Coordinates of C-alpha atoms and ligand atoms in Angstrom, one line a residue:
M118 CA 0.1 0.0 0.0
S119 CA 1.4 3.7 -0.6
R120 CA 1.9 5.8 2.2
C121 CA -0.3 8.9 3.0
L122 CA 1.1 11.6 5.2
L123 CA -1.7 13.3 7.2
V124 CA -0.7 16.7 8.1
S125 CA -2.4 18.7 10.9
N126 CA -1.7 21.5 13.4
R127 CA -1.0 19.0 16.3
L128 CA -0.3 15.4 16.6
P129 CA -3.3 13.6 18.2
V130 CA -1.6 13.7 21.6
A131 CA -0.7 16.4 24.1
F132 CA 2.2 16.6 26.7
N133 CA 1.0 16.3 30.2
S134 CA 3.8 17.9 32.1
T135 CA 2.2 16.8 35.6
L136 CA 2.4 13.3 34.6
N137 CA 5.3 13.6 32.2
I138 CA 3.6 11.7 29.4
F139 CA 1.9 12.2 26.3
T140 CA -2.1 11.7 26.7
P141 CA -4.5 11.4 23.8
S142 CA -6.2 14.7 22.8
S143 CA -9.7 15.0 21.6
G144 CA -11.6 17.3 19.2
G145 CA -13.4 16.9 15.8
L146 CA -10.4 16.2 13.6
V147 CA -8.8 13.6 16.0
S148 CA -12.0 11.8 16.4
A149 CA -12.5 11.6 12.6
I150 CA -9.0 10.4 11.9
K151 CA -8.7 8.2 14.7
G152 CA -11.4 5.9 13.2
L153 CA -9.8 5.3 9.8
D154 CA -9.3 1.9 8.7
S155 CA -6.2 1.7 6.8
S156 CA -6.9 -1.7 4.9
K157 CA -10.3 -0.3 3.9
V158 CA -9.2 3.2 2.8
G159 CA -6.1 1.7 0.9
F160 CA -3.2 3.7 2.2
D161 CA -0.7 3.3 5.3
F162 CA -1.2 6.5 7.2
E163 CA 1.4 8.5 9.0
W164 CA 0.8 11.5 11.1
M165 CA 2.8 14.9 11.0
G166 CA 2.0 17.6 13.3
I167 CA 3.5 20.3 15.5
M168 CA 5.1 20.0 19.0
T169 CA 6.4 23.0 20.7
D170 CA 9.9 23.2 22.0
D171 CA 9.0 23.7 25.6
V172 CA 8.6 20.0 25.7
D173 CA 11.7 18.0 26.4
V174 CA 13.3 17.0 23.1
E175 CA 13.9 13.4 24.1
K176 CA 10.3 13.0 25.0
I177 CA 9.4 14.5 21.4
N178 CA 12.0 12.0 19.8
S179 CA 10.1 9.2 21.5
L180 CA 7.2 9.9 19.7
R181 CA 9.1 9.1 16.4
T182 CA 9.6 5.5 17.4
T183 CA 6.4 4.9 19.2
P184 CA 3.4 4.9 17.1
V185 CA 0.6 7.5 18.4
G186 CA -2.7 5.8 18.3
N187 CA -1.4 3.0 15.9
L188 CA 0.0 5.6 13.5
P189 CA 3.6 6.3 13.1
S190 CA 4.3 10.0 13.9
H191 CA 6.4 12.8 12.9
P192 CA 6.5 15.6 15.2
I193 CA 7.5 19.1 13.7
I194 CA 9.1 21.1 16.5
V195 CA 8.4 24.7 16.5
P196 CA 9.2 27.4 19.1
K197 CA 6.7 27.8 21.7
K198 CA 6.5 31.7 21.4
K199 CA 6.2 31.4 17.5
Y200 CA 3.5 28.8 18.0
D201 CA 1.4 30.8 20.2
L202 CA 1.5 33.8 17.9
Y203 CA 0.6 31.4 14.9
Y204 CA -2.0 29.6 16.7
N205 CA -3.6 32.1 19.1
E206 CA -3.1 35.4 17.5
Y207 CA -3.7 34.4 14.0
S208 CA -5.5 31.1 13.6
N209 CA -7.7 31.6 16.7
N210 CA -8.2 35.4 16.6
V211 CA -8.4 35.9 13.1
L212 CA -9.2 33.0 10.9
W213 CA -11.5 31.0 13.2
P214 CA -13.9 34.0 13.9
L215 CA -13.9 35.3 10.2
L216 CA -14.5 31.9 8.8
H217 CA -17.5 31.3 11.3
Y218 CA -19.0 34.8 10.4
E219 CA -18.1 36.3 13.8
R220 CA -16.5 39.5 12.4
S221 CA -16.7 41.3 15.7
M222 CA -14.5 38.8 17.4
V223 CA -11.6 39.2 14.6
H224 CA -8.5 41.1 16.0
N225 CA -6.3 41.4 13.0
S226 CA -2.4 41.1 14.0
Q227 CA 0.6 41.7 11.8
D228 CA 2.8 39.9 14.4
G229 CA 0.3 36.8 14.2
W230 CA 0.3 36.7 10.4
E231 CA 4.3 36.9 10.3
A232 CA 4.3 33.8 12.6
Y233 CA 1.6 32.1 10.9
K234 CA 3.8 32.3 7.8
E235 CA 6.9 31.1 9.5
V236 CA 5.1 28.1 11.0
N237 CA 3.5 27.1 7.7
Q238 CA 7.0 27.4 6.3
L239 CA 8.6 25.1 8.9
V240 CA 5.8 22.5 8.4
A241 CA 6.2 22.7 4.6
D242 CA 9.8 22.3 5.1
A243 CA 9.2 19.1 7.0
I244 CA 7.0 17.6 4.6
V245 CA 9.4 18.5 1.7
Q246 CA 12.1 16.6 3.6
E247 CA 10.0 13.7 4.7
A248 CA 8.0 13.0 1.5
R249 CA 8.9 10.3 -1.1
D250 CA 8.0 10.9 -4.6
D251 CA 5.0 8.3 -4.5
D252 CA 3.7 9.7 -1.2
T253 CA 0.2 11.3 -1.0
I254 CA 0.0 14.3 1.3
W255 CA -3.2 15.4 3.0
V256 CA -3.1 18.5 4.8
H257 CA -5.9 19.5 7.1
D258 CA -7.6 22.5 8.3
F259 CA -7.2 26.5 8.4
Q260 CA -4.0 26.6 10.4
L261 CA -2.0 25.3 7.4
F262 CA -3.4 27.3 4.6
L263 CA -0.3 28.3 3.2
V264 CA 1.3 24.9 3.3
P265 CA 0.1 23.6 -0.1
G266 CA 1.6 26.6 -1.8
L267 CA 4.9 26.3 0.1
V268 CA 5.4 22.8 -0.7
K269 CA 4.3 22.9 -4.3
D270 CA 7.1 25.6 -4.7
K271 CA 9.7 22.9 -4.0
R272 CA 7.8 19.7 -4.9
P273 CA 5.3 20.5 -7.4
N274 CA 4.8 16.7 -8.6
L275 CA 3.9 15.6 -4.9
K276 CA 0.2 14.7 -4.8
L277 CA -1.3 17.1 -2.3
G278 CA -4.8 17.4 -1.0
F279 CA -6.2 19.8 1.5
F280 CA -9.4 19.4 3.7
L281 CA -11.2 22.2 5.4
H282 CA -12.9 21.2 8.7
I283 CA -14.7 24.6 9.3
P284 CA -16.9 26.6 7.0
F285 CA -15.7 28.7 4.3
P286 CA -18.0 32.0 4.4
S287 CA -19.5 34.0 2.0
S288 CA -16.8 35.8 -0.3
E289 CA -18.4 39.0 1.1
I290 CA -17.0 38.2 4.5
F291 CA -13.6 36.3 3.3
R292 CA -12.7 39.3 1.0
E293 CA -12.3 41.4 4.3
L294 CA -9.4 39.3 5.2
P295 CA -6.1 41.3 4.7
Q296 CA -4.2 38.1 3.8
R297 CA -7.0 36.8 1.4
K298 CA -4.6 36.6 -1.6
E299 CA -1.9 34.7 -0.1
I300 CA -4.3 32.1 1.1
I301 CA -6.3 31.6 -1.9
S302 CA -3.1 31.6 -4.0
S303 CA -1.8 28.8 -1.8
L304 CA -5.1 26.6 -2.1
I305 CA -5.7 26.7 -5.7
R306 CA -2.4 24.9 -6.0
C307 CA -3.7 21.8 -4.4
D308 CA -4.5 18.7 -6.5
L309 CA -7.7 18.4 -4.4
V310 CA -9.4 20.9 -2.0
G311 CA -12.3 19.3 0.0
F312 CA -15.2 20.8 1.9
H313 CA -17.9 19.4 4.2
D314 CA -20.7 21.1 2.2
L315 CA -21.7 22.3 -1.2
S316 CA -22.5 26.0 0.2
Y317 CA -18.7 26.2 1.3
L318 CA -17.4 25.1 -2.2
N319 CA -19.5 27.8 -3.7
H320 CA -18.2 30.2 -1.3
F321 CA -14.6 29.4 -2.0
R322 CA -15.5 29.5 -5.8
S323 CA -16.7 32.9 -5.7
S324 CA -13.7 34.1 -3.4
V325 CA -11.3 32.7 -5.8
Q326 CA -13.1 34.8 -8.7
R327 CA -13.2 38.0 -6.5
V328 CA -9.8 37.7 -5.2
L329 CA -7.8 36.7 -8.3
G330 CA -10.2 38.1 -10.8
E331 CA -10.6 34.7 -12.6
I332 CA -11.3 31.0 -11.9
P333 CA -8.1 28.9 -12.7
S334 CA -8.7 26.5 -15.7
N335 CA -8.0 23.7 -13.2
D336 CA -11.0 24.4 -10.9
R337 CA -11.9 20.6 -11.3
M338 CA -10.0 20.0 -8.0
W339 CA -12.3 21.2 -5.7
G340 CA -15.1 19.0 -4.3
V341 CA -17.6 18.3 -1.3
Y342 CA -16.6 15.4 1.0
P343 CA -18.8 15.7 4.2
I344 CA -16.9 13.9 7.1
S345 CA -18.1 11.0 9.2
I346 CA -17.5 9.0 12.3
D347 CA -16.2 5.7 13.1
S348 CA -19.9 4.3 13.1
Q349 CA -19.1 0.7 14.3
H350 CA -17.3 2.2 17.2
F351 CA -20.2 4.0 18.4
L352 CA -22.4 1.1 17.9
D353 CA -20.2 -1.3 19.7
L354 CA -19.8 1.3 22.8
R355 CA -23.5 1.2 23.4
N356 CA -23.1 -2.3 25.3
K357 CA -19.7 -2.0 26.8
P358 CA -19.9 -3.0 30.6
E359 CA -18.5 0.5 31.5
T360 CA -21.3 2.2 29.4
L361 CA -23.9 -0.1 31.0
E362 CA -22.6 0.9 34.4
F363 CA -23.2 4.6 33.6
I364 CA -26.6 3.9 32.1
H365 CA -27.6 1.9 35.4
K366 CA -26.2 4.7 37.6
Y367 CA -28.0 7.4 35.7
K368 CA -31.3 5.8 35.3
E369 CA -31.8 5.6 39.1
N370 CA -31.8 9.4 39.4
K371 CA -33.4 10.2 36.1
K372 CA -36.6 8.1 36.4
E373 CA -39.4 9.7 34.3
M374 CA -37.5 12.8 33.7
K375 CA -36.9 13.7 30.1
W376 CA -33.5 14.8 29.0
I377 CA -32.3 17.2 26.4
L378 CA -28.6 16.7 25.8
G379 CA -26.0 19.4 24.7
V380 CA -22.3 18.4 24.0
D381 CA -20.3 21.3 22.9
R382 CA -16.8 22.6 23.2
L383 CA -16.8 26.0 25.0
D384 CA -16.8 28.1 21.9
Y385 CA -19.2 31.0 20.7
I386 CA -19.6 29.3 17.5
K387 CA -21.6 26.7 19.4
G388 CA -24.5 29.0 20.2
L389 CA -24.6 27.9 23.9
L390 CA -26.0 31.2 25.2
L391 CA -29.0 31.0 22.4
K392 CA -29.5 27.4 23.6
L393 CA -29.8 28.5 27.2
Q394 CA -32.1 31.3 26.2
T395 CA -34.1 28.7 24.4
F396 CA -34.5 26.4 27.2
K397 CA -35.5 29.4 29.5
E398 CA -38.3 30.4 27.0
F399 CA -39.4 26.8 26.9
L400 CA -40.0 26.5 30.5
K401 CA -41.7 29.8 30.7
R402 CA -43.9 29.0 27.8
F403 CA -44.8 25.5 28.9
P404 CA -45.2 25.6 32.5
E405 CA -46.5 22.0 32.5
E406 CA -43.1 20.7 31.4
R407 CA -41.4 22.1 34.6
G408 CA -40.3 19.1 36.6
K409 CA -40.5 16.9 33.9
V410 CA -37.7 18.0 31.5
Q411 CA -34.0 18.7 32.1
L412 CA -31.2 20.3 30.1
V413 CA -28.1 18.2 30.5
Q414 CA -25.3 20.4 29.1
I415 CA -21.7 19.3 28.7
V416 CA -19.3 22.1 28.0
I417 CA -15.8 20.9 27.1
P418 CA -13.1 23.4 28.3
S419 CA -11.4 24.8 25.2
R420 CA -9.0 28.0 24.7
T421 CA -9.0 28.6 28.6
E422 CA -6.3 31.1 28.3
V423 CA -8.1 33.5 25.8
P424 CA -10.2 36.3 27.4
E425 CA -13.2 36.1 25.0
Y426 CA -13.6 32.5 26.1
Q427 CA -13.3 33.2 29.9
D428 CA -16.0 35.9 29.4
L429 CA -18.4 33.5 27.5
K430 CA -17.9 30.9 30.2
Q431 CA -18.8 33.3 32.8
Q432 CA -21.8 34.5 30.8
I433 CA -22.8 30.8 30.4
E434 CA -22.6 30.1 34.1
Q435 CA -24.6 33.3 35.1
L436 CA -27.4 32.2 32.8
V437 CA -27.4 28.7 34.0
S438 CA -27.6 29.8 37.5
S439 CA -30.3 32.2 36.9
I440 CA -32.3 29.7 35.1
N441 CA -31.9 27.2 37.9
G442 CA -32.8 29.9 40.5
Q443 CA -35.9 30.9 38.7
Y444 CA -37.3 27.5 38.0
G445 CA -35.8 25.2 40.2
T446 CA -37.2 23.6 43.3
P447 CA -35.7 21.4 46.0
A448 CA -36.6 18.5 43.9
Y449 CA -36.0 19.8 40.5
T450 CA -32.9 21.3 38.8
P451 CA -33.7 22.4 35.3
I452 CA -30.2 22.4 34.0
H453 CA -27.4 20.0 34.6
Y454 CA -24.3 21.9 33.8
L455 CA -20.9 20.0 33.4
Y456 CA -17.7 21.9 32.6
H457 CA -15.2 18.9 31.9
S458 CA -14.9 16.2 29.4
V459 CA -16.2 12.6 29.9
S460 CA -15.2 9.3 29.1
E461 CA -16.2 7.9 25.7
A462 CA -18.4 5.3 28.0
E463 CA -20.0 8.1 29.8
L464 CA -20.8 9.9 26.6
S465 CA -22.3 7.0 25.1
A466 CA -24.5 6.5 28.0
L467 CA -25.8 10.1 27.9
Y468 CA -26.4 9.7 24.1
Q469 CA -28.5 6.8 25.0
L470 CA -30.4 8.1 27.8
S471 CA -31.4 11.5 26.4
E472 CA -34.7 11.9 24.6
V473 CA -33.6 14.9 22.6
L474 CA -30.0 16.3 21.2
H475 CA -30.1 19.8 20.9
I476 CA -27.3 21.3 18.3
G477 CA -27.7 25.0 18.2
S478 CA -24.6 26.2 16.7
R479 CA -24.3 29.5 15.1
R480 CA -21.9 28.0 12.6
D481 CA -20.4 24.7 12.6
G482 CA -18.2 23.2 9.8
M483 CA -20.0 19.7 10.1
N484 CA -20.9 18.7 13.8
L485 CA -19.8 15.2 14.7
V486 CA -21.8 15.0 18.1
S487 CA -25.0 14.8 15.9
L488 CA -23.6 11.8 14.0
E489 CA -22.4 10.1 17.1
Y490 CA -25.7 10.6 18.7
I491 CA -27.6 9.0 15.9
M492 CA -25.2 5.8 15.9
S493 CA -25.6 5.3 19.7
Q494 CA -29.3 5.2 19.8
T495 CA -30.9 1.9 20.8
E496 CA -33.6 0.3 18.5
E497 CA -36.2 0.3 21.1
E498 CA -36.2 4.0 22.3
P499 CA -34.4 6.1 19.8
G500 CA -34.2 9.8 20.4
V501 CA -34.6 13.1 18.1
V502 CA -32.0 15.4 16.8
L503 CA -32.8 19.0 16.8
L504 CA -30.1 20.2 14.4
S505 CA -29.1 24.1 13.5
E506 CA -29.4 24.7 9.7
F507 CA -26.0 26.4 10.2
T508 CA -24.2 23.2 10.4
G509 CA -22.5 21.0 7.7
A510 CA -24.3 18.0 9.1
H511 CA -27.6 19.7 8.3
S512 CA -27.1 18.7 4.6
T513 CA -26.4 15.3 5.3
L514 CA -29.0 14.6 8.0
S515 CA -32.3 15.2 6.3
Y516 CA -34.4 13.5 9.1
A517 CA -33.2 15.7 11.8
V518 CA -35.4 18.5 13.2
S519 CA -34.1 21.7 11.4
I520 CA -33.7 24.9 13.6
N521 CA -32.7 28.4 13.2
P522 CA -31.1 28.7 16.6
W523 CA -31.7 32.6 16.5
N524 CA -35.3 32.1 16.1
I525 CA -36.1 31.4 19.8
K526 CA -39.8 31.3 19.6
D527 CA -39.8 28.6 16.9
T528 CA -37.1 26.4 18.3
V529 CA -39.2 26.3 21.8
I530 CA -42.1 25.0 19.8
K531 CA -39.8 22.4 17.9
L532 CA -38.3 21.4 21.0
R533 CA -41.6 20.7 22.7
E534 CA -42.7 18.5 19.5
A535 CA -39.5 16.8 19.7
L536 CA -40.0 15.7 23.3
H537 CA -43.4 14.3 22.3
H538 CA -42.6 12.9 18.9
P539 CA -44.3 9.4 18.4
L540 CA -41.9 6.4 18.9
S541 CA -42.9 5.0 15.4
K542 CA -41.6 8.2 13.7
R543 CA -38.5 8.2 15.8
K544 CA -37.5 4.6 14.9
E545 CA -38.1 5.6 11.3
E546 CA -36.1 8.6 11.3
I547 CA -33.1 7.5 13.4
G548 CA -33.2 4.2 11.5
A549 CA -32.9 5.8 8.2
M550 CA -30.0 8.2 9.4
R551 CA -28.2 5.3 11.0
D552 CA -28.4 3.1 7.9
F553 CA -26.8 6.0 6.0
L554 CA -24.1 6.4 8.6
T555 CA -23.4 2.5 8.6
H556 CA -22.7 2.7 5.0
Y557 CA -20.7 6.1 5.0
N558 CA -18.3 6.2 7.9
S559 CA -15.1 8.0 8.3
S560 CA -13.1 5.3 6.2
D561 CA -15.3 6.0 3.4
W562 CA -15.1 9.7 3.8
A563 CA -11.2 9.4 3.6
K564 CA -11.3 6.6 0.8
V565 CA -13.4 8.8 -1.5
F566 CA -11.3 12.0 -0.8
L567 CA -7.9 10.0 -1.5
R568 CA -9.5 8.3 -4.5
D569 CA -10.3 11.6 -6.1
L570 CA -7.1 13.1 -5.0
V571 CA -4.8 10.4 -6.7
R572 CA -6.7 10.0 -9.8
E573 CA -7.5 12.9 -12.1
P574 CA -10.4 14.6 -10.1
V575 CA -13.7 15.8 -11.7
V576 CA -15.8 18.2 -9.9
T577 CA -18.4 16.2 -8.3
D578 CA -21.0 16.9 -5.5
T579 CA -20.5 13.6 -3.5
T580 CA -22.9 15.0 -0.8
L581 CA -24.7 11.8 0.1
T582 CA -28.1 13.1 1.4
L583 CA -31.0 10.8 2.7
Ligands
GDG175 C1 -14.2 20.7 14.1 C2 -15.2 21.5 13.5 C3 -16.2 19.5 12.6 C4 -16.3 16.4 22.9 N1 -16.2 16.3 24.2 C5 -15.9 15.1 24.6 C6 -15.6 14.2 23.5 N2 -15.8 14.9 22.4 C7 -15.5 14.7 20.9 C8 -17.1 14.5 20.4 C9 -16.7 14.8 18.9 C10 -15.5 15.8 18.8 O1 -15.1 15.9 20.2 C11 -16.2 17.3 18.7 O2 -16.5 17.3 17.3 P1 -17.4 18.3 16.6 O3 -17.5 18.2 15.2 O4 -18.7 18.6 17.3 O5 -16.6 19.7 16.9 P2 -15.1 20.5 16.8 O6 -14.0 20.0 17.7 O7 -15.3 22.0 16.7 O8 -14.6 20.0 15.2 C12 -16.5 20.6 13.4 C13 -15.0 18.9 13.0 O9 -13.9 19.7 13.2 C14 -14.6 17.5 12.1 O10 -14.2 18.0 10.7 O11 -17.4 18.6 12.5 O12 -17.5 21.5 12.6 O13 -15.4 22.8 14.3 O14 -16.1 13.6 18.5 O15 -17.4 13.3 20.8 N3 -15.4 12.9 23.4 C15 -15.3 12.2 24.8 N4 -15.5 13.2 25.8 C16 -15.9 14.6 25.9 O16 -16.1 15.0 26.9 N5 -15.0 11.2 24.7

């Protein structure tokens, strides 16, 4: 089998200085790639990603000899100060908010951009050095926008694809970016650029047109490849003894209570405040539901050192406590709020026990949580997915209940309907979405993308919709 070098901002491990070991890291990209089945996709994967130089060099070197999550890995060492500027000041403070339509959160930074260029150069140099001529290079996400152009400068014949995990916004937004030309000029040199959703591809195409004044003749290299999950893994998790233990424990307290579940990283794009306001409105509008329905909201700590994220956390916690204060009784807490990660087994138990999953993202590249929830449902008592129309998953999951998270009044009605949705309908809807995900998992996603990358690609909308 030929080798595919996966290249992303980080390796799927983080160094834990207290324990002095590497521990697995989580997040959308890691979740998806972790599930790839090499023999099914037809490539031997190796992973390249950044490690900062504040970690002991010997420790970093040990990663070169010990596979990470079964994949051989190639750490790329970057000075910590440089990394922080590239990652926090440019990737997270400029690109992330702009690409998610959150323009008020954008803080342009020249120093950030300089560091972004330098770090992208270091990553490109590492690829140029490591890659054999017959390797396939698959670069992931917005932190590495400049890598394709920089690699192609030195190795024009290397097969190189790029996948964007987050939205590509309207050209009216993208063209505000001071560095728009450098980014577009790099991406058009890929052999294939993939997006989760057709709308992102269309926005990219019009951005190329606006920024460069023309569409290059080889624009057949862009396509739509919605990501998926390791579907079998989530099916199997349902019956693991550890999962069953959590189910047993929770059922004792839950009794007849209905649960609306939320699982989101702490991020303004996930629409957590809107979701809480919606639940508050729900309790106000339907007093008969008080005492019968709880919102179980897991918030996973993220970018904890950034002031905007600290503010958001405070606002969320204030709202949670004011709703609990207003509608709670000694016997009823409307919102169970958890600010920490949970194990896979606990997550599976929560997916299985919740009557409704509420995804209220303001914008979200795809949203894997909605797919995981579907694969975790039982045949006997499946739930309902309330899904923001501003997620990439919305194009794939046509049996989910579609919501506009800004329309609180309408979402409240849909939430109520979802909680009382007939069992026969739930079985039909979850069943159809589960069939789809069984036949289209993360390995299929990678297989289709890499197949199109290595053969001469044609522009196709490979969005598989029910
Ligand atoms: C980006 C894009 C796109 C979360 N908390 C726990 C936990 N997780 C896992 C979930 C899921 C993943 O992390 C989160 O994935 P999402 O897709 O929802 O979100 P992002 O991290 O923002 O990912 C996104 C994705 O990339 C892939 O392209 O879908 O739109 O923003 O897999 O299960 N897992 C466990 N405990 C937790 O507490 N075990």
